[in-house]
Short mmCIF file of C-alpha atoms in Angstrom, two decimals:
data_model
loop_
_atom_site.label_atom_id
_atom_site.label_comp_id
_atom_site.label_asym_id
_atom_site.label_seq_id
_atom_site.Cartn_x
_atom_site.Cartn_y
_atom_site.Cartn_z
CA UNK A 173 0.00 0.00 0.00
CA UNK A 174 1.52 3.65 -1.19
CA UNK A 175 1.52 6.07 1.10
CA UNK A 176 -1.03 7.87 -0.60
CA UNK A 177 -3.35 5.24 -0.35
CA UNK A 178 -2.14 4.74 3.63
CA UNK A 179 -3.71 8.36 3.92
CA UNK A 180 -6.63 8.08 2.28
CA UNK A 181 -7.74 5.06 4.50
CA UNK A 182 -7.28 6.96 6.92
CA UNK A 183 -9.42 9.55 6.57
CA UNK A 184 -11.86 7.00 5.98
CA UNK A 185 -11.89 5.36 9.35
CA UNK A 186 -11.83 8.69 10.64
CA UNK A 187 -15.61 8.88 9.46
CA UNK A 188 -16.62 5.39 11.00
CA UNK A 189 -17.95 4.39 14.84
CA UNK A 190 -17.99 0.78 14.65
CA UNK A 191 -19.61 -0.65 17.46
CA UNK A 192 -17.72 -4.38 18.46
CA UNK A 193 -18.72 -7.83 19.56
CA UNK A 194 -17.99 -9.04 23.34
CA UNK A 195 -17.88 -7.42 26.60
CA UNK A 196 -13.40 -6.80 26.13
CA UNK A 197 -11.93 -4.67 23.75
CA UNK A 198 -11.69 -6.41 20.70
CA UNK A 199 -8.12 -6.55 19.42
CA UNK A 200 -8.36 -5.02 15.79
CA UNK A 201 -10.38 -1.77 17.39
CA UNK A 202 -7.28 -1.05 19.18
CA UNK A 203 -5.42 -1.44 15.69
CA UNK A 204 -7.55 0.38 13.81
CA UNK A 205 -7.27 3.41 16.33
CA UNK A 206 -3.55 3.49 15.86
CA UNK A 207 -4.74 3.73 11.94
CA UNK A 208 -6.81 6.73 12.68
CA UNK A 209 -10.35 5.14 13.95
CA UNK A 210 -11.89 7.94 15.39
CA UNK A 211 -14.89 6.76 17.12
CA UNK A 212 -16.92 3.44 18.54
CA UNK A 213 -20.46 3.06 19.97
CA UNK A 214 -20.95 0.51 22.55
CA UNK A 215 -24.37 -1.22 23.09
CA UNK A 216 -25.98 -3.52 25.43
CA UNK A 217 -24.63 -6.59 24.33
CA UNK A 218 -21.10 -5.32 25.48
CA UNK A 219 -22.52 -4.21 28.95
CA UNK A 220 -22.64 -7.08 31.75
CA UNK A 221 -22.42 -5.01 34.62
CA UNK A 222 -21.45 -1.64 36.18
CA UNK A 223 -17.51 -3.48 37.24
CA UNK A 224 -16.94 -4.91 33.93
CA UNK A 225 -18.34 -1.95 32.13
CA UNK A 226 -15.94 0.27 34.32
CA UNK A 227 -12.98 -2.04 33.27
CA UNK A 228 -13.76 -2.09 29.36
CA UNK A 229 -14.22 1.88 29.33
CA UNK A 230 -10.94 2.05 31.31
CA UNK A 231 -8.70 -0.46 28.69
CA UNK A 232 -10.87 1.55 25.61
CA UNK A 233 -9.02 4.22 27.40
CA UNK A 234 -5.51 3.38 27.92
CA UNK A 235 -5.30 1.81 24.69
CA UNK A 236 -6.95 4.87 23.14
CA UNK A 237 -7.01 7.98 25.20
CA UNK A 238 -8.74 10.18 22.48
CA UNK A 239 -11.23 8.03 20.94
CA UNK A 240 -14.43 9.02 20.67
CA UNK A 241 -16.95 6.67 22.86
CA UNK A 242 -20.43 6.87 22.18
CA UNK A 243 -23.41 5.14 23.58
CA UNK A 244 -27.73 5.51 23.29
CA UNK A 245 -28.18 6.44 26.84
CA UNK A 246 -31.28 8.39 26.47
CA UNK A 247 -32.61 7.68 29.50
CA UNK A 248 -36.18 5.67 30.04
CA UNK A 249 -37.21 2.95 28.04
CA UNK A 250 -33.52 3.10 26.26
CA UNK A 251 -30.37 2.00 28.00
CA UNK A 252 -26.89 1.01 27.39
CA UNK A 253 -25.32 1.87 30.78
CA UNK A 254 -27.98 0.15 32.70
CA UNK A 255 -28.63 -3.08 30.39
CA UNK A 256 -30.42 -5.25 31.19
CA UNK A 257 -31.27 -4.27 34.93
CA UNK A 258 -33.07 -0.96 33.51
CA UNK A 259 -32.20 2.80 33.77
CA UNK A 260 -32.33 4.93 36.74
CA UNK A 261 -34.14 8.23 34.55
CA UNK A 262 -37.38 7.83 33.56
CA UNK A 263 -36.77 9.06 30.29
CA UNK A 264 -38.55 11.69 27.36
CA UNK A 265 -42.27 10.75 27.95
CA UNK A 266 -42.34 11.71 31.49
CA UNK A 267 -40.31 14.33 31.53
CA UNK A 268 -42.26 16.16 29.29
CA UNK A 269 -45.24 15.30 30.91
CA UNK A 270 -43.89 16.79 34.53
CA UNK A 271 -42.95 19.82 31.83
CA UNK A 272 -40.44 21.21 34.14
CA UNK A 273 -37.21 22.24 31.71
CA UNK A 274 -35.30 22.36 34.88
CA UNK A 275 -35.78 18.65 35.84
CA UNK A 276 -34.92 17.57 32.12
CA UNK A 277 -31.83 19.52 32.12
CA UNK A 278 -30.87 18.18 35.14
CA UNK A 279 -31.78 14.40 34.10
CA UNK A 280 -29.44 14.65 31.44
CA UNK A 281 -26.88 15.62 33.29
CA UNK A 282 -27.19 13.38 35.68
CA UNK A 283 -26.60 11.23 32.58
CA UNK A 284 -23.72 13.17 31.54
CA UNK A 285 -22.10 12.99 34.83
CA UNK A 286 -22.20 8.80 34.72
CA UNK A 287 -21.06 9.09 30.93
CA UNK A 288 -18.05 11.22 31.79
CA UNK A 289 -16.97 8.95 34.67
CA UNK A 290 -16.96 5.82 32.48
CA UNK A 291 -14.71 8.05 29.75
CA UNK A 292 -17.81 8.17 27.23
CA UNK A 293 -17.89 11.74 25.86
CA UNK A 294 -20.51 11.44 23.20
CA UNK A 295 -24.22 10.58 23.82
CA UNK A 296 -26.66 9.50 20.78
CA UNK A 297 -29.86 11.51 22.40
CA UNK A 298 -31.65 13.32 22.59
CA UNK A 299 -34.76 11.87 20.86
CA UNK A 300 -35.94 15.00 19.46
CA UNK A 301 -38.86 13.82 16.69
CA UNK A 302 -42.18 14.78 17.85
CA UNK A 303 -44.63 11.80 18.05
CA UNK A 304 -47.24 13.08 16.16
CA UNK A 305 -48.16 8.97 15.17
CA UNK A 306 -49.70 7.51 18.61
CA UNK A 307 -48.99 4.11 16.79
CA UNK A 308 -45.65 4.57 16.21
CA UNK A 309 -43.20 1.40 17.03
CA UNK A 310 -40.30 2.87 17.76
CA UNK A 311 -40.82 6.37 18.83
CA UNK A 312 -43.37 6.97 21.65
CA UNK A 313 -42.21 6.82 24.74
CA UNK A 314 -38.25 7.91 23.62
CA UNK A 315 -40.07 11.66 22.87
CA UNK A 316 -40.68 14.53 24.86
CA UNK A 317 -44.15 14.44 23.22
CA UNK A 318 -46.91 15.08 20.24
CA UNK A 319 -46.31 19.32 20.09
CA UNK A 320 -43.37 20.33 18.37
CA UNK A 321 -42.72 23.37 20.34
CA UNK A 322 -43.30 21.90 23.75
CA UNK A 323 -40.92 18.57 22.60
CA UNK A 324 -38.50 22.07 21.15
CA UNK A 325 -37.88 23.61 24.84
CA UNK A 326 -37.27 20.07 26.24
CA UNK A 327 -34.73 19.54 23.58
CA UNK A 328 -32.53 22.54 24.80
CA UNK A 329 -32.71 21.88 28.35
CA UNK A 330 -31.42 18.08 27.48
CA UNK A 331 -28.82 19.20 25.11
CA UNK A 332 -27.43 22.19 28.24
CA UNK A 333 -28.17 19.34 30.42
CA UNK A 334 -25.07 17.02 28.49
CA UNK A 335 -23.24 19.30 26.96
CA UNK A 336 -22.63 21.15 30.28
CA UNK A 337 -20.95 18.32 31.92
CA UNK A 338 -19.02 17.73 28.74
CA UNK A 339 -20.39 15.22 26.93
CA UNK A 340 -21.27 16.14 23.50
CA UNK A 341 -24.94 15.61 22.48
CA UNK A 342 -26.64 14.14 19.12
CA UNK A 343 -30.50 15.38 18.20
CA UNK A 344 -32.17 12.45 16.67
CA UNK A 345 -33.52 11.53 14.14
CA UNK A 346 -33.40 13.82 11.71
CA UNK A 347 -35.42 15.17 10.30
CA UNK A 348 -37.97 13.45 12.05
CA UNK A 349 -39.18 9.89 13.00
CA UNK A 350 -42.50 10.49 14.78
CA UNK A 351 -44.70 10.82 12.10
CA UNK A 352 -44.12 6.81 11.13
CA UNK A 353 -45.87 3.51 11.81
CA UNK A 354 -43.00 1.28 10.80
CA UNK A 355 -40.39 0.93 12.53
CA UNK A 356 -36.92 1.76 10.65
CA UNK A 357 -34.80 -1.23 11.80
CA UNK A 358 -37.28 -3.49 10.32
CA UNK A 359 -37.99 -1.61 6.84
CA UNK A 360 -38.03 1.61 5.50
CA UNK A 361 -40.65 3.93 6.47
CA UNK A 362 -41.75 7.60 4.89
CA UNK A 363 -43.16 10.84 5.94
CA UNK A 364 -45.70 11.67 3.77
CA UNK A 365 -46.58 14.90 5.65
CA UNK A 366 -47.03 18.16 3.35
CA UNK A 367 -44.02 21.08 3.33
CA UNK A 368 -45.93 23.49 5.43
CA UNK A 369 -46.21 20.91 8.31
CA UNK A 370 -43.32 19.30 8.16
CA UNK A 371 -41.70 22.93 8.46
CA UNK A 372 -43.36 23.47 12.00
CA UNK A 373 -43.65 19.84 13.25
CA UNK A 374 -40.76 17.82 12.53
CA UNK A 375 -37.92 20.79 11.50
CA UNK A 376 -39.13 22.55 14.76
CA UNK A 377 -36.96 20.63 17.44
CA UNK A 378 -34.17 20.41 14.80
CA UNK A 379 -34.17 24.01 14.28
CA UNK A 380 -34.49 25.10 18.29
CA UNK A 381 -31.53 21.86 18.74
CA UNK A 382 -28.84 23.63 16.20
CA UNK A 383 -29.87 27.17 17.91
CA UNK A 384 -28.77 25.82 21.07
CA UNK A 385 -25.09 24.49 19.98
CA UNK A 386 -26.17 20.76 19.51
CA UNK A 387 -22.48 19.21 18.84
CA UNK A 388 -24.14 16.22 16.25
CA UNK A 389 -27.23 15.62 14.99
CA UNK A 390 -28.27 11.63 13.67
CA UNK A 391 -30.14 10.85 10.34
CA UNK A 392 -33.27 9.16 10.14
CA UNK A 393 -33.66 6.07 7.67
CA UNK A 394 -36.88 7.64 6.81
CA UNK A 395 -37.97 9.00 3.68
CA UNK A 396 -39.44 12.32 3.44
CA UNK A 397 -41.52 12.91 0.54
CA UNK A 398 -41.96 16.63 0.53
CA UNK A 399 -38.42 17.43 0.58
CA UNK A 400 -36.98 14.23 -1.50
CA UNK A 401 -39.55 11.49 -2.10
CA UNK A 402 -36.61 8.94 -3.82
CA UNK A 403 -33.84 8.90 -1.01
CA UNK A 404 -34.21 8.05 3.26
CA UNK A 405 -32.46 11.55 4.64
CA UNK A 406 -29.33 8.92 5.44
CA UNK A 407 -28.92 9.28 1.88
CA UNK A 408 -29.87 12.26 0.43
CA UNK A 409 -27.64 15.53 0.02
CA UNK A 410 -31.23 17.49 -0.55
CA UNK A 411 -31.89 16.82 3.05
CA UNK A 412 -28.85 17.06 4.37
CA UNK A 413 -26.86 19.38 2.67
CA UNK A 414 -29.88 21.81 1.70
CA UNK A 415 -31.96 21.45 4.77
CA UNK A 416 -29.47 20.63 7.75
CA UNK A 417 -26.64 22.47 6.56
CA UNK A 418 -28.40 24.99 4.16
CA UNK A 419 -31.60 25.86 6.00
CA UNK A 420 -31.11 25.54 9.45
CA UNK A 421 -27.36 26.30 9.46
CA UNK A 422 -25.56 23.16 11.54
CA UNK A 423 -22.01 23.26 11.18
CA UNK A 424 -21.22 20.11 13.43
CA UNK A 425 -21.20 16.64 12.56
CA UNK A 426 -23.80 14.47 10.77
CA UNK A 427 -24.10 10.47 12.64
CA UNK A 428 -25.97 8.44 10.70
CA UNK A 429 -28.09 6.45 12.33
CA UNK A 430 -27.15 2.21 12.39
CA UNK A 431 -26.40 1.57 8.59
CA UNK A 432 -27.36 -2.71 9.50
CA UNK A 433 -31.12 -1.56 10.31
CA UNK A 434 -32.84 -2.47 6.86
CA UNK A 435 -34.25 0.75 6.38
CA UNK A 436 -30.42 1.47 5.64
CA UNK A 437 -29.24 -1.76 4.00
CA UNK A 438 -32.02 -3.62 3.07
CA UNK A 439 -31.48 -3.28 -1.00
CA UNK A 440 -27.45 -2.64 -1.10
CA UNK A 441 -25.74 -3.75 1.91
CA UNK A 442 -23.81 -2.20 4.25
CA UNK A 443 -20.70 -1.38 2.62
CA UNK A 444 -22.88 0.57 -0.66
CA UNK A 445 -24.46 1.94 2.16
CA UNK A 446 -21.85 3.65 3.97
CA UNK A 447 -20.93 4.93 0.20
CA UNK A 448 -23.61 6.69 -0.22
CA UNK A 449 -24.35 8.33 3.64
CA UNK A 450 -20.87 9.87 3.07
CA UNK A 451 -21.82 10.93 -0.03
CA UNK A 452 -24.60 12.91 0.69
CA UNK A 453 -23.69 14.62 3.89
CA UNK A 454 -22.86 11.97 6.47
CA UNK A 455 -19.29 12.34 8.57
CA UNK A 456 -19.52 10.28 10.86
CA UNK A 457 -20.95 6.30 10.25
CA UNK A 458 -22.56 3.92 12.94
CA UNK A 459 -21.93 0.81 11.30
CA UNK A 460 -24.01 -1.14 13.93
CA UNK A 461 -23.90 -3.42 16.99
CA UNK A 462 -22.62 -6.48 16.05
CA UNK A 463 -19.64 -5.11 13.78
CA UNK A 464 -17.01 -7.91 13.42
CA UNK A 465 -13.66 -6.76 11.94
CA UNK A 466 -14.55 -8.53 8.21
CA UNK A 467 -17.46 -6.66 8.18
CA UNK A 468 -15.50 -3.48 9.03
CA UNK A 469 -12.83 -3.94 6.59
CA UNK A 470 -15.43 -4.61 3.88
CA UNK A 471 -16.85 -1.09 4.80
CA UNK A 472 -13.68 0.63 4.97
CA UNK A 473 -12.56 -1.61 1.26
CA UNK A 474 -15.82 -0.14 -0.23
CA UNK A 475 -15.09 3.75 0.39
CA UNK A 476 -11.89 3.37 -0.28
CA UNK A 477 -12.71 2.30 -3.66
CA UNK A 478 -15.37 4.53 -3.96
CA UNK A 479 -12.99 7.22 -3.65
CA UNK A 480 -10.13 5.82 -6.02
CA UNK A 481 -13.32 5.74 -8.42
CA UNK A 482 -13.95 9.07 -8.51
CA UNK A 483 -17.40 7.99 -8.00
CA UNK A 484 -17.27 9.49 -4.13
CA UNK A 485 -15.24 13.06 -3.90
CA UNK A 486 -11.82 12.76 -1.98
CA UNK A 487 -12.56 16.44 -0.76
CA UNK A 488 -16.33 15.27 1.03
CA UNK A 489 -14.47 12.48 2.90
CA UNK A 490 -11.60 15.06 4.38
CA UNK A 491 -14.31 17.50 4.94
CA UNK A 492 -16.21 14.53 6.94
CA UNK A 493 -13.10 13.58 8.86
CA UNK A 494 -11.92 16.94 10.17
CA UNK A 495 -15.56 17.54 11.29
CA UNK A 496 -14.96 14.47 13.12
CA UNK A 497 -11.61 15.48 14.64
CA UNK A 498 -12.71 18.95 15.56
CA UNK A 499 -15.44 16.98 17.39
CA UNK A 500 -12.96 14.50 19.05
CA UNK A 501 -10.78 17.83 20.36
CA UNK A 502 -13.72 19.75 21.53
CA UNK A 503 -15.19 17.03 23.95
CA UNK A 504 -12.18 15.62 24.82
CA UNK A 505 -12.60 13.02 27.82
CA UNK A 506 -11.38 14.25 31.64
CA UNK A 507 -10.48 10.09 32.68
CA UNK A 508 -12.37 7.29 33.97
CA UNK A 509 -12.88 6.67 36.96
CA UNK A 510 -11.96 3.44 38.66
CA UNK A 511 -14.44 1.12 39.43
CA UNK A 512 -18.51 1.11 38.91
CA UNK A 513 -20.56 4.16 38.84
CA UNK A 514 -23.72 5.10 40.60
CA UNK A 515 -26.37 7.15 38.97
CA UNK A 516 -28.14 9.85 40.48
CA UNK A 517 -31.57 8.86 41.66
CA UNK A 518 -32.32 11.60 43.98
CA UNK A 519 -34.15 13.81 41.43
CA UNK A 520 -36.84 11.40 41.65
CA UNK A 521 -39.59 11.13 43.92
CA UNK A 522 -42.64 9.04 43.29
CA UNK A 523 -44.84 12.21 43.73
CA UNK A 524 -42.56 13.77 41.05
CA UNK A 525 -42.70 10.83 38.73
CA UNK A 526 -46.35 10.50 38.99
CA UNK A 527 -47.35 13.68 38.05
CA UNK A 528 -46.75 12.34 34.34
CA UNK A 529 -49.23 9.48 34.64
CA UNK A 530 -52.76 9.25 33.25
CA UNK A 531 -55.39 8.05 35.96
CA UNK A 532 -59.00 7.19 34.86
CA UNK A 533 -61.85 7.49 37.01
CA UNK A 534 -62.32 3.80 36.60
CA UNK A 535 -58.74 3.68 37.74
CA UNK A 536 -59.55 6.02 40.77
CA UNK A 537 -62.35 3.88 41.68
CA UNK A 538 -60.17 0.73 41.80
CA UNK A 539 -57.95 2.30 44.14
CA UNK A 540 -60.24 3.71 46.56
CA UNK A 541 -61.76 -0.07 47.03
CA UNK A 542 -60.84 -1.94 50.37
CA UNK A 543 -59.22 -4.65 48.77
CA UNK A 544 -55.22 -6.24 48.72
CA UNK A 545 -53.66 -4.88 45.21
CA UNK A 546 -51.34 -7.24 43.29
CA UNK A 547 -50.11 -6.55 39.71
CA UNK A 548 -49.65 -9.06 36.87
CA UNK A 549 -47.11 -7.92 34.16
CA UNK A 550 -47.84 -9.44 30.98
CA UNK A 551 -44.42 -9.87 28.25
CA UNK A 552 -44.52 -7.29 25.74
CA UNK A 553 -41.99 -7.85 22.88
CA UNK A 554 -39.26 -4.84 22.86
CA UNK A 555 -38.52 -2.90 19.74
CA UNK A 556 -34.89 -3.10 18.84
CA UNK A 557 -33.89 0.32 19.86
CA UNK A 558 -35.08 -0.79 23.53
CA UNK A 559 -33.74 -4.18 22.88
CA UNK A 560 -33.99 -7.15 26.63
CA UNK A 561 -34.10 -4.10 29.13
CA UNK A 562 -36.28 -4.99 32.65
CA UNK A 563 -38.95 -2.94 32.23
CA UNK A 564 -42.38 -2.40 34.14
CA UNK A 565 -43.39 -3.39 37.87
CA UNK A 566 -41.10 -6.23 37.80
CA UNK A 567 -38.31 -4.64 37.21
CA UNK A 568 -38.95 -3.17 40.85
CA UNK A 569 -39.36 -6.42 42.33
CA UNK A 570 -43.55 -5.50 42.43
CA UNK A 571 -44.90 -8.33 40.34
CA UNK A 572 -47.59 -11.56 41.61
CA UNK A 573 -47.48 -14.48 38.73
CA UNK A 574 -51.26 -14.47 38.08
CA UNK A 575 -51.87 -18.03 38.55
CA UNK A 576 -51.06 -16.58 42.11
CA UNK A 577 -53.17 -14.06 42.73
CA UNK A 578 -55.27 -14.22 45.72
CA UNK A 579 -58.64 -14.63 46.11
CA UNK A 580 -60.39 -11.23 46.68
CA UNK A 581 -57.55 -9.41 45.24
CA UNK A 582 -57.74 -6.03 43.51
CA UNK A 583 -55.64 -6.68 40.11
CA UNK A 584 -53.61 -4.46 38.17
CA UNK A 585 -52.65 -6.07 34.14
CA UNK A 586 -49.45 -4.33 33.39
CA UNK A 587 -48.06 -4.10 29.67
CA UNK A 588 -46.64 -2.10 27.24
CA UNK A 589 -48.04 -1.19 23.40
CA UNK A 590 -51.66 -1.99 25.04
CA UNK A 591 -53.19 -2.58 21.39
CA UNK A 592 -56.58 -4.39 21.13
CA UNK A 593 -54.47 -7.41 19.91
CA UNK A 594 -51.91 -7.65 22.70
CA UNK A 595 -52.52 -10.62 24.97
CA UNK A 596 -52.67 -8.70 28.43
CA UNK A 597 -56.39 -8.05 27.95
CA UNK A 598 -56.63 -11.66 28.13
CA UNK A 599 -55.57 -11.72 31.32
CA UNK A 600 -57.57 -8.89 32.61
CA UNK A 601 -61.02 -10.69 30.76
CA UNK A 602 -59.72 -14.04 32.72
CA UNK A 603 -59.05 -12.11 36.26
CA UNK A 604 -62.17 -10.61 36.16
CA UNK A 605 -64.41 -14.05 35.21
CA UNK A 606 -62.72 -15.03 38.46
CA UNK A 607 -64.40 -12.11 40.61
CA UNK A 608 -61.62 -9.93 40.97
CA UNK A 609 -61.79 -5.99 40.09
CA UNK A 610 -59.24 -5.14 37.73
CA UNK A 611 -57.73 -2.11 35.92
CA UNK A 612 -55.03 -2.10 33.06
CA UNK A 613 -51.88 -0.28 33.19
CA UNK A 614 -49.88 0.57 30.11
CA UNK A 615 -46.59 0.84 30.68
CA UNK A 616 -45.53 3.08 27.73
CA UNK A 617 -46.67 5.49 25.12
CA UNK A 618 -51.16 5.11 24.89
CA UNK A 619 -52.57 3.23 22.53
CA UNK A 620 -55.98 1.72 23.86
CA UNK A 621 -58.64 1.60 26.62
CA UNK A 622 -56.01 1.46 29.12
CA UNK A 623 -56.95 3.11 32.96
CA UNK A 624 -53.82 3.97 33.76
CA UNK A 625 -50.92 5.66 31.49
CA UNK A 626 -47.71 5.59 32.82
CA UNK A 627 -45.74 6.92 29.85
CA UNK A 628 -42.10 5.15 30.76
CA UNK A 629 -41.37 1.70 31.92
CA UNK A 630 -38.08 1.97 33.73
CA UNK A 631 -37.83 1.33 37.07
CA UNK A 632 -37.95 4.68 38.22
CA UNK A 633 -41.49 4.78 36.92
CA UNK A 634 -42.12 1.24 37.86
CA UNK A 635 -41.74 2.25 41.73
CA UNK A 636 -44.09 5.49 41.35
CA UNK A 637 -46.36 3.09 39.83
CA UNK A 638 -45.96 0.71 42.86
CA UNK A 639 -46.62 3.45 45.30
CA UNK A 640 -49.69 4.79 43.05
CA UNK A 641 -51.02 1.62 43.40
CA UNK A 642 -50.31 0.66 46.97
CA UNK A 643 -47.80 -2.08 45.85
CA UNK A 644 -44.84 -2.69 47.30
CA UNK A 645 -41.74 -5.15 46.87
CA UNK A 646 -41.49 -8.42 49.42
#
């Protein structure tokens, strides 16, 4: 290899975060950083535990002291630091239910302060799209809510709230993934919203987010087809370069969002997709969770080649990396601190929490009658964002199996996604054949008949819940 070629590769791995299989630092990360990787993402399948997360951020560390780490801790429903046992902030929904600015700046940086001591200096969140679809699969709960300039103020408090502990901060998913009822890992979904809308719905958080010094912002895999009905925004320089860059004036780096979700790679692959999101705007390239090093050389191989081509400009990849770098020097981490960290919990009080929650009369009724409460929590499948997070009442410890439910028992049916097809009404038509007054509790984003809303499942919530319902763990 000349050393012309030498460079050129790498400024190309300057524009990738690979994420890495196992819960060690896999060997060929630590090579590529000393051939000018920039960044990694870690996810919840390289998290055990707080002690052996505290010991991989420390070797990602020595091994590469200015490496960008970057992780999904939004908070709520979505965890990395916390997976599986569940996060210790209840996350978007509730906080901008409680609509105090104050408490969501200071829940993310309570988030920031845990991120900084593990030596992760970039956060992918906020979750800024405004979840205008009540159906939507991946969204609801991860957003501050269904008004774009109520889910706008939330956005600058969380983006102070990191940024001012120095971790940098990335608005997602631009330019917005609340309007959709398919869920983007999966397949590709579209927008379908006219101009004028779009303009003060989903560009409204995006807008308020770059006003406020947001370090990155993250592409959606969506397609938008008022602004470029052929491309997803991970693909097109319309969006990116004439919306993001043009319109609303961000100057900081472009993530795109997890190039293996199909909505990404379903019809070229990964490599031809990591092409084409430099191409139109992208610097900086989350190749996914379960990146091996074949499957990051083939990446790195394809834009290589794409440059050598001519097909993919030399000057948009150096352009791409020095964003990068600038990003790298300007969030810099302080050092990791030995040994596990503990969140900060203190913020939240069950009176606090609760004030987010939805209570029906029904559900009022139910708790003013003299009877023993239990709660049955009924499996909800996750969406992959969330991924095998504890979630709900019994991640609190606050569960009763309902083949065990006592006679005479006042029953709470706990679930998530409470559509007219999920099996927890089931269990509430069975409990109440048996005699026993019941109510239905949805533990995320509302979607049916149920009585009460909590609008998070993370164990924060869970234990508000418990409290609410006069619950309490053995």
């Amino acid at each position: 290899m000349d050393t012309t070629r030498e460079a050129l590769r790498r400024l190309v791995v300057g524009t990738l975060m690979p994420g890495f299989v196992g819960t060690t630092v896999a060997p060929w990360v630590v090579r590529e950083y000393a051939g000018g990787l920039a960044a990694v993402c870690l996810y919840g399948a390289n998290v055990a535990d707080p002690q052996q997360l505290s010991r991989l951020c420390a070797d990602l560390r020595a091994a590469a002291p200015d490496l960008l780490v970057s992780v999904d801790e939004e908070g709520g429903d979505v965890t990395r630091l916390h997976y599986p046992t569940g996060s210790d902030q209840p996350g978007n929904a509730v906080l901008g239910r409680i609509d105090d600015t104050a408490l969501t700046r200071d829940s993310a940086a309570a988030i920031a302060r845990e991120l900084t001591a593990y030596g992760i200096n970039l956060d992918l969140a906020p979750v800024v799209d405004v979840n205008s679809a009540p159906d939507n699969p991946v969204i609801g709960v991860r957003s501050f809510g269904a008004d774009a300039a109520h889910v706008a103020r939330h956005t600058v408090a969380a983006i102070e709230g990191l940024q001012s502990q120095g971790v940098a901060a990335c608005a997602k998913h631009f330019p917005g993934h609340g309007d959709t009822v398919t869920d983007s890992h999966l397949a590709l979904p579209r927008v379908d919203a006219p101009a004028d809308v779009l303009e003060v719905r989903e560009l409204e958080p995006f807008r308020t987010a770059v006003a406020a010094g947001v370090a990155c912002v993250m592409t959606s895999h969506v397609v938008v087809t008022a602004i470029d009905p052929d491309r997803p925004s991970t693909f097109s320089p319309t969006m990116l370069g004439g919306v993001l860059r043009g319109r609303l004036g961000f100057d900081g780096v472009i993530v795109s969002d997890a190039l293996d979700m199909a909505g990404a790679r379903a019809e070229t692959g990964i490599p031809e997709a990591a092409v084409r999101a430099l191409d139109a705007g992208c610097d900086l390239l989350c190749t996914g969770s379960e990146t091996t090093e074949q499957y990051y050389l083939a990446i790195v191989d394809a834009v290589v080649a794409a440059v050598e081509s001519g097909r993919l400009p030399h000057a948009r990849v150096a352009d791409a990396a020095a964003r990068v770098e600038r990003l790298r020097r300007d969030f810099a981490p302080a050092g990791v601190t030995s040994g596990p960290v503990a969140g900060d919990v203190g913020l939240w009080s069950d009176d606090v929490v609760q004030q987010a929650f939805s209570v029906s009369d029904a559900a009022r009724e139910w708790l003013a009658l003299d009877a023993s409460p239990v709660v049955v929590q009924v499996a909800s499948e996750p969406n992959l964002a969330v991924g095998r997070v504890a979630w709900g009442p019994d991640a609190a410890g606050l569960t009763t199996a309902e083949e065990a439910v006592p006679a005479r028992a006042k029953v709470a049916v706990a679930g998530r996604s409470l559509a007219p097809s999920h099996p927890a009404w089931a269990v509430v038509d069975r409990l109440r054949a048996q005699g026993h007054p019941v109510i239905a509790v949805e533990c995320g984003w509302p979607r049916g008949d149920a009585d009460v809303v909590t609008y998070g499942g993370s164990p924060v919530v869970a234990r508000a819940l418990g409290r609410l319902l006069g619950v309490t763990a053995p």
